[in-house]
mmCIF file of C-alpha atoms in Angstrom:
data_model
loop_
_atom_site.group_PDB
_atom_site.id
_atom_site.type_symbol
_atom_site.label_atom_id
_atom_site.label_comp_id
_atom_site.label_asym_id
_atom_site.label_seq_id
_atom_site.Cartn_x
_atom_site.Cartn_y
_atom_site.Cartn_z
ATOM 1 C CA MET A 1 -36.566 35.153 21.055
ATOM 2 C CA SER A 2 -34.801 31.766 22.388
ATOM 3 C CA ILE A 3 -32.006 30.441 21.481
ATOM 4 C CA LYS A 4 -29.500 26.946 21.673
ATOM 5 C CA VAL A 5 -25.830 27.774 22.438
ATOM 6 C CA ARG A 6 -23.206 25.493 22.494
ATOM 7 C CA TYR A 7 -19.767 24.823 23.429
ATOM 8 C CA PHE A 8 -16.970 22.264 21.878
ATOM 9 C CA ALA A 9 -13.700 20.840 23.843
ATOM 10 C CA SER A 10 -11.620 22.937 26.265
ATOM 11 C CA LEU A 11 -14.342 25.611 25.740
ATOM 12 C CA GLY A 12 -16.770 23.278 27.077
ATOM 13 C CA GLU A 13 -14.463 22.492 30.004
ATOM 14 C CA GLN A 14 -13.690 26.131 30.637
ATOM 15 C CA VAL A 15 -17.424 26.597 31.147
ATOM 16 C CA GLY A 16 -17.912 24.156 32.705
ATOM 17 C CA ARG A 17 -21.074 22.658 30.515
ATOM 18 C CA SER A 18 -21.581 21.522 26.779
ATOM 19 C CA GLU A 19 -25.094 23.560 26.248
ATOM 20 C CA SER A 20 -28.003 25.603 27.310
ATOM 21 C CA GLU A 21 -30.801 27.557 25.694
ATOM 22 C CA LEU A 22 -31.294 31.373 26.710
ATOM 23 C CA THR A 23 -34.791 33.776 26.417
ATOM 24 C CA PHE A 24 -33.708 36.918 26.238
ATOM 25 C CA SER A 25 -36.539 40.178 24.498
ATOM 26 C CA GLN A 26 -33.555 42.522 23.058
ATOM 27 C CA ALA A 27 -30.939 41.985 20.467
ATOM 28 C CA MET A 28 -28.240 40.234 20.611
ATOM 29 C CA THR A 29 -24.733 39.536 18.895
ATOM 30 C CA VAL A 30 -23.054 36.251 19.126
ATOM 31 C CA ARG A 31 -20.855 38.323 21.956
ATOM 32 C CA ASP A 32 -23.332 39.095 23.707
ATOM 33 C CA VAL A 33 -24.671 36.117 23.710
ATOM 34 C CA TRP A 34 -21.407 34.987 25.059
ATOM 35 C CA GLN A 35 -21.130 37.468 27.732
ATOM 36 C CA LEU A 36 -24.586 36.973 29.315
ATOM 37 C CA ASP A 37 -24.349 33.172 29.127
ATOM 38 C CA THR A 38 -20.922 32.484 30.569
ATOM 39 C CA ILE A 39 -21.427 35.713 33.389
ATOM 40 C CA GLU A 40 -19.232 38.394 31.647
ATOM 41 C CA LYS A 41 -16.497 35.585 31.439
ATOM 42 C CA SER A 42 -13.923 36.774 29.060
ATOM 43 C CA ILE A 43 -13.972 35.671 25.608
ATOM 44 C CA PRO A 44 -10.716 34.051 24.378
ATOM 45 C CA ASP A 45 -9.326 36.059 21.768
ATOM 46 C CA ASN A 46 -9.153 32.383 19.445
ATOM 47 C CA VAL A 47 -12.568 31.261 19.695
ATOM 48 C CA LEU A 48 -14.559 30.555 16.776
ATOM 49 C CA VAL A 49 -18.525 30.813 16.237
ATOM 50 C CA ALA A 50 -20.966 29.229 14.446
ATOM 51 C CA ILE A 51 -24.618 29.941 13.749
ATOM 52 C CA ASN A 52 -26.672 26.726 12.757
ATOM 53 C CA MET A 53 -23.647 24.922 12.180
ATOM 54 C CA GLU A 54 -21.758 27.902 10.120
ATOM 55 C CA TYR A 55 -19.190 29.979 10.439
ATOM 56 C CA ALA A 56 -20.143 33.302 11.663
ATOM 57 C CA ASP A 57 -18.595 36.470 13.380
ATOM 58 C CA LEU A 58 -19.305 37.522 16.991
ATOM 59 C CA ASP A 59 -20.572 40.836 15.624
ATOM 60 C CA ILE A 60 -23.308 39.019 13.830
ATOM 61 C CA GLN A 61 -26.840 39.275 15.108
ATOM 62 C CA VAL A 62 -29.062 36.379 16.389
ATOM 63 C CA GLN A 63 -32.141 34.868 14.970
ATOM 64 C CA ASP A 64 -34.693 33.518 17.297
ATOM 65 C CA GLY A 65 -34.467 29.461 17.041
ATOM 66 C CA ASP A 66 -30.690 29.761 16.161
ATOM 67 C CA GLU A 67 -28.106 27.297 17.268
ATOM 68 C CA VAL A 68 -25.039 29.179 18.249
ATOM 69 C CA ALA A 69 -21.752 27.294 18.946
ATOM 70 C CA PHE A 70 -18.592 28.639 20.612
ATOM 71 C CA PHE A 71 -15.111 26.555 20.235
ATOM 72 C CA PRO A 72 -11.535 26.571 20.512
ATOM 73 C CA PRO A 73 -9.043 26.129 17.436
ATOM 74 C CA VAL A 74 -10.160 22.713 15.324
ATOM 75 C CA THR A 75 -6.861 20.189 16.104
ATOM 76 C CA GLY A 76 -8.197 17.770 13.212
ATOM 77 C CA GLY A 77 -6.999 15.559 10.533
ATOM 78 C CA MET B 1 -18.410 12.382 -3.398
ATOM 79 C CA LYS B 2 -18.893 11.818 -0.036
ATOM 80 C CA VAL B 3 -16.982 12.018 3.562
ATOM 81 C CA LYS B 4 -18.023 9.837 6.224
ATOM 82 C CA ILE B 5 -17.542 10.491 9.946
ATOM 83 C CA CYS B 6 -16.502 6.446 12.128
ATOM 84 C CA SER B 7 -16.331 6.309 15.549
ATOM 85 C CA ALA B 8 -14.744 2.984 15.026
ATOM 86 C CA ALA B 9 -11.337 1.794 13.860
ATOM 87 C CA PHE B 10 -11.089 1.493 9.618
ATOM 88 C CA ASN B 11 -9.307 0.060 7.461
ATOM 89 C CA PRO B 12 -8.037 2.786 4.716
ATOM 90 C CA TRP B 13 -6.887 -0.034 1.879
ATOM 91 C CA GLN B 14 -10.123 -1.294 1.898
ATOM 92 C CA GLU B 15 -12.232 1.855 2.082
ATOM 93 C CA ILE B 16 -10.757 2.911 -0.726
ATOM 94 C CA GLN B 17 -10.974 -0.362 -2.786
ATOM 95 C CA ALA B 18 -14.890 -0.336 -1.604
ATOM 96 C CA TYR B 19 -15.344 3.492 -2.759
ATOM 97 C CA GLN B 20 -13.708 3.105 -6.044
ATOM 98 C CA ALA B 21 -15.182 -0.009 -6.704
ATOM 99 C CA THR B 22 -18.553 1.987 -6.180
ATOM 100 C CA LEU B 23 -17.245 5.034 -9.148
ATOM 101 C CA ALA B 24 -18.919 4.622 -12.481
ATOM 102 C CA THR B 25 -16.386 6.538 -13.918
ATOM 103 C CA SER B 26 -13.598 3.370 -13.623
ATOM 104 C CA ALA B 27 -12.095 3.667 -16.937
ATOM 105 C CA LYS B 28 -11.701 7.895 -16.519
ATOM 106 C CA PHE B 29 -9.552 8.358 -14.002
ATOM 107 C CA GLY B 30 -6.504 8.306 -14.613
ATOM 108 C CA ALA B 31 -4.572 9.578 -10.998
ATOM 109 C CA THR B 32 -5.216 8.753 -7.124
ATOM 110 C CA SER B 33 -3.890 10.721 -5.043
ATOM 111 C CA ILE B 34 -4.429 9.500 -1.245
ATOM 112 C CA PHE B 35 -3.870 10.806 2.384
ATOM 113 C CA ILE B 36 -3.616 8.708 5.402
ATOM 114 C CA GLY B 37 -2.774 10.268 8.476
ATOM 115 C CA THR B 38 -2.171 7.763 11.305
ATOM 116 C CA MET B 39 -1.656 8.531 14.960
ATOM 117 C CA ARG B 40 1.833 8.514 16.334
ATOM 118 C CA ASP B 41 2.352 7.526 19.935
ATOM 119 C CA TYR B 42 4.131 10.486 20.767
ATOM 120 C CA ASN B 43 3.334 14.197 20.906
ATOM 121 C CA GLU B 44 5.740 17.716 21.532
ATOM 122 C CA GLY B 45 8.158 15.469 23.311
ATOM 123 C CA ASP B 46 5.572 13.404 25.014
ATOM 124 C CA ALA B 47 4.833 9.506 25.060
ATOM 125 C CA VAL B 48 1.003 9.643 24.701
ATOM 126 C CA GLN B 49 -0.972 6.323 25.148
ATOM 127 C CA SER B 50 -4.575 7.002 23.758
ATOM 128 C CA MET B 51 -6.941 10.043 22.253
ATOM 129 C CA THR B 52 -10.175 11.094 22.401
ATOM 130 C CA LEU B 53 -11.501 12.920 18.875
ATOM 131 C CA ASP B 54 -14.255 15.354 19.655
ATOM 132 C CA TYR B 55 -16.334 16.633 16.812
ATOM 133 C CA TYR B 56 -19.237 18.972 16.110
ATOM 134 C CA PRO B 57 -22.304 16.621 14.717
ATOM 135 C CA GLY B 58 -23.932 17.595 11.788
ATOM 136 C CA MET B 59 -21.201 21.217 11.459
ATOM 137 C CA THR B 60 -18.123 18.824 11.031
ATOM 138 C CA GLU B 61 -20.234 16.884 7.912
ATOM 139 C CA LYS B 62 -21.385 19.695 6.478
ATOM 140 C CA GLN B 63 -17.820 21.630 6.578
ATOM 141 C CA LEU B 64 -16.048 18.579 4.684
ATOM 142 C CA GLU B 65 -18.764 18.833 2.404
ATOM 143 C CA LYS B 66 -18.120 21.935 2.288
ATOM 144 C CA ILE B 67 -14.487 22.108 1.650
ATOM 145 C CA LEU B 68 -14.882 19.234 -1.479
ATOM 146 C CA THR B 69 -17.303 21.547 -3.299
ATOM 147 C CA ASP B 70 -14.477 24.185 -2.815
ATOM 148 C CA ALA B 71 -12.344 22.026 -4.078
ATOM 149 C CA GLU B 72 -13.924 20.488 -6.837
ATOM 150 C CA GLN B 73 -14.884 24.592 -8.026
ATOM 151 C CA CYS B 74 -10.825 24.967 -8.360
ATOM 152 C CA TRP B 75 -9.665 21.606 -9.747
ATOM 153 C CA GLN B 76 -10.545 18.847 -12.078
ATOM 154 C CA ILE B 77 -11.859 16.230 -9.562
ATOM 155 C CA ILE B 78 -13.726 12.891 -10.944
ATOM 156 C CA ASP B 79 -14.356 12.135 -7.943
ATOM 157 C CA ALA B 80 -13.141 12.602 -3.509
ATOM 158 C CA TYR B 81 -13.799 10.739 -0.163
ATOM 159 C CA ILE B 82 -13.396 11.241 3.461
ATOM 160 C CA VAL B 83 -12.620 9.218 6.270
ATOM 161 C CA HIS B 84 -12.068 11.109 9.610
ATOM 162 C CA ARG B 85 -12.430 9.138 12.967
ATOM 163 C CA VAL B 86 -14.149 10.069 16.249
ATOM 164 C CA GLY B 87 -13.847 8.938 19.694
ATOM 165 C CA GLU B 88 -11.544 6.849 21.234
ATOM 166 C CA ILE B 89 -8.141 6.137 19.211
ATOM 167 C CA ASN B 90 -4.671 4.316 19.720
ATOM 168 C CA PRO B 91 -1.360 4.991 17.807
ATOM 169 C CA ASP B 92 -1.177 3.011 14.754
ATOM 170 C CA ASP B 93 -4.954 3.698 14.138
ATOM 171 C CA THR B 94 -5.587 5.921 11.255
ATOM 172 C CA ILE B 95 -7.523 9.592 11.751
ATOM 173 C CA VAL B 96 -8.070 10.257 8.516
ATOM 174 C CA LEU B 97 -8.059 9.265 4.784
ATOM 175 C CA VAL B 98 -8.069 11.825 2.000
ATOM 176 C CA VAL B 99 -8.527 10.285 -1.355
ATOM 177 C CA VAL B 100 -9.585 11.901 -5.178
ATOM 178 C CA TRP B 101 -9.131 10.433 -8.361
ATOM 179 C CA SER B 102 -8.906 12.896 -10.793
ATOM 180 C CA SER B 103 -8.283 12.556 -14.971
ATOM 181 C CA HIS B 104 -3.905 14.401 -14.489
ATOM 182 C CA ARG B 105 -1.594 14.359 -11.119
ATOM 183 C CA GLY B 106 -1.414 17.923 -11.130
ATOM 184 C CA ASP B 107 -5.095 17.948 -10.121
ATOM 185 C CA ALA B 108 -5.495 14.983 -8.199
ATOM 186 C CA PHE B 109 -1.875 16.287 -6.139
ATOM 187 C CA ASP B 110 -3.070 19.512 -5.502
ATOM 188 C CA ALA B 111 -6.534 18.654 -4.655
ATOM 189 C CA SER B 112 -5.465 16.532 -1.949
ATOM 190 C CA ARG B 113 -3.248 19.183 -0.834
ATOM 191 C CA PHE B 114 -5.683 21.447 -0.135
ATOM 192 C CA ILE B 115 -8.660 19.576 1.480
ATOM 193 C CA MET B 116 -5.786 18.321 4.020
ATOM 194 C CA GLU B 117 -5.007 21.397 4.702
ATOM 195 C CA ALA B 118 -8.226 22.963 4.444
ATOM 196 C CA LEU B 119 -9.606 19.960 7.304
ATOM 197 C CA LYS B 120 -7.011 20.688 9.409
ATOM 198 C CA SER B 121 -8.077 24.363 9.900
ATOM 199 C CA THR B 122 -12.138 24.502 9.745
ATOM 200 C CA ALA B 123 -12.717 21.124 10.160
ATOM 201 C CA PRO B 124 -14.779 21.088 13.387
ATOM 202 C CA PHE B 125 -12.276 18.025 15.675
ATOM 203 C CA TRP B 126 -10.805 18.753 19.000
ATOM 204 C CA LYS B 127 -8.320 15.966 19.877
ATOM 205 C CA LYS B 128 -7.354 15.449 23.785
ATOM 206 C CA GLU B 129 -4.390 13.472 24.509
ATOM 207 C CA LEU B 130 -3.722 10.940 27.177
ATOM 208 C CA LEU B 131 -0.086 10.858 28.302
ATOM 209 C CA GLU B 132 1.557 7.432 29.237
ATOM 210 C CA SER B 133 1.733 9.507 32.435
ATOM 211 C CA GLY B 134 -1.531 9.042 33.407
ATOM 212 C CA GLN B 135 -2.175 13.404 32.351
ATOM 213 C CA THR B 136 -5.240 14.244 30.011
ATOM 214 C CA ARG B 137 -4.531 17.929 27.421
ATOM 215 C CA TRP B 138 -6.479 19.134 24.730
ATOM 216 C CA VAL B 139 -4.117 19.409 21.682
ATOM 217 C CA GLU B 140 -4.588 23.662 21.382
ATOM 218 C CA LYS B 141 -3.271 23.650 17.842
ATOM 219 C CA ASN B 142 -1.859 21.704 14.469
ATOM 220 C CA THR B 143 1.423 21.748 12.992
ATOM 221 C CA ASP B 144 1.996 24.262 9.805
ATOM 222 C CA GLY B 145 1.578 21.724 7.263
ATOM 223 C CA TYR B 146 3.944 23.781 4.414
ATOM 224 C CA GLN B 147 6.287 24.060 7.283
ATOM 225 C CA LYS B 148 10.041 23.569 6.509
ATOM 226 C CA MET B 149 11.856 21.021 8.717
#
């Protein structure tokens, strides 16, 4: 399976990149994706998550081809 | 109903006039509620020189459309329009425009309030401020729109 991972705003700066591609064989949740891609950097309490541009939870299992995004609380308007 | 992401400065009054001119139901709406959010030159006690608004292309538009659809489920809306700036923004620039056309004021007021609060809490936009001091910082959270001063 391969997925695209994206990081936005301050979270992108903390992680050090705005996106990556991950390939893996076992089932993974969004939380697992964070841990694998950020090398165990602790996940912020207020992180927001989207799968394929829709809000999701950290415990959702990702699927092949998904785009998983992590971002901080939104501040538009 | 329509959402628009704008990377250049826009005149909210022209946007309202232009959009309203396209409505086929001009004699049907008795109430138009307008909210315009403008950039301040200060925040949390500091002078702010400019701001960069980041967003998630694709998801941001999708989320704004969802907010309009949700509003339509709860209130009698004839039409609604959201315009939001992204990129480099200066004080006095319009950041956001929300317009709701309805038959009566109750639906127009309440739906536009709902749309703004939902936008502030769920639409993927992030502000990074450049202070007069030269320091940059991300805005970490929005103020509570219902808080009494």
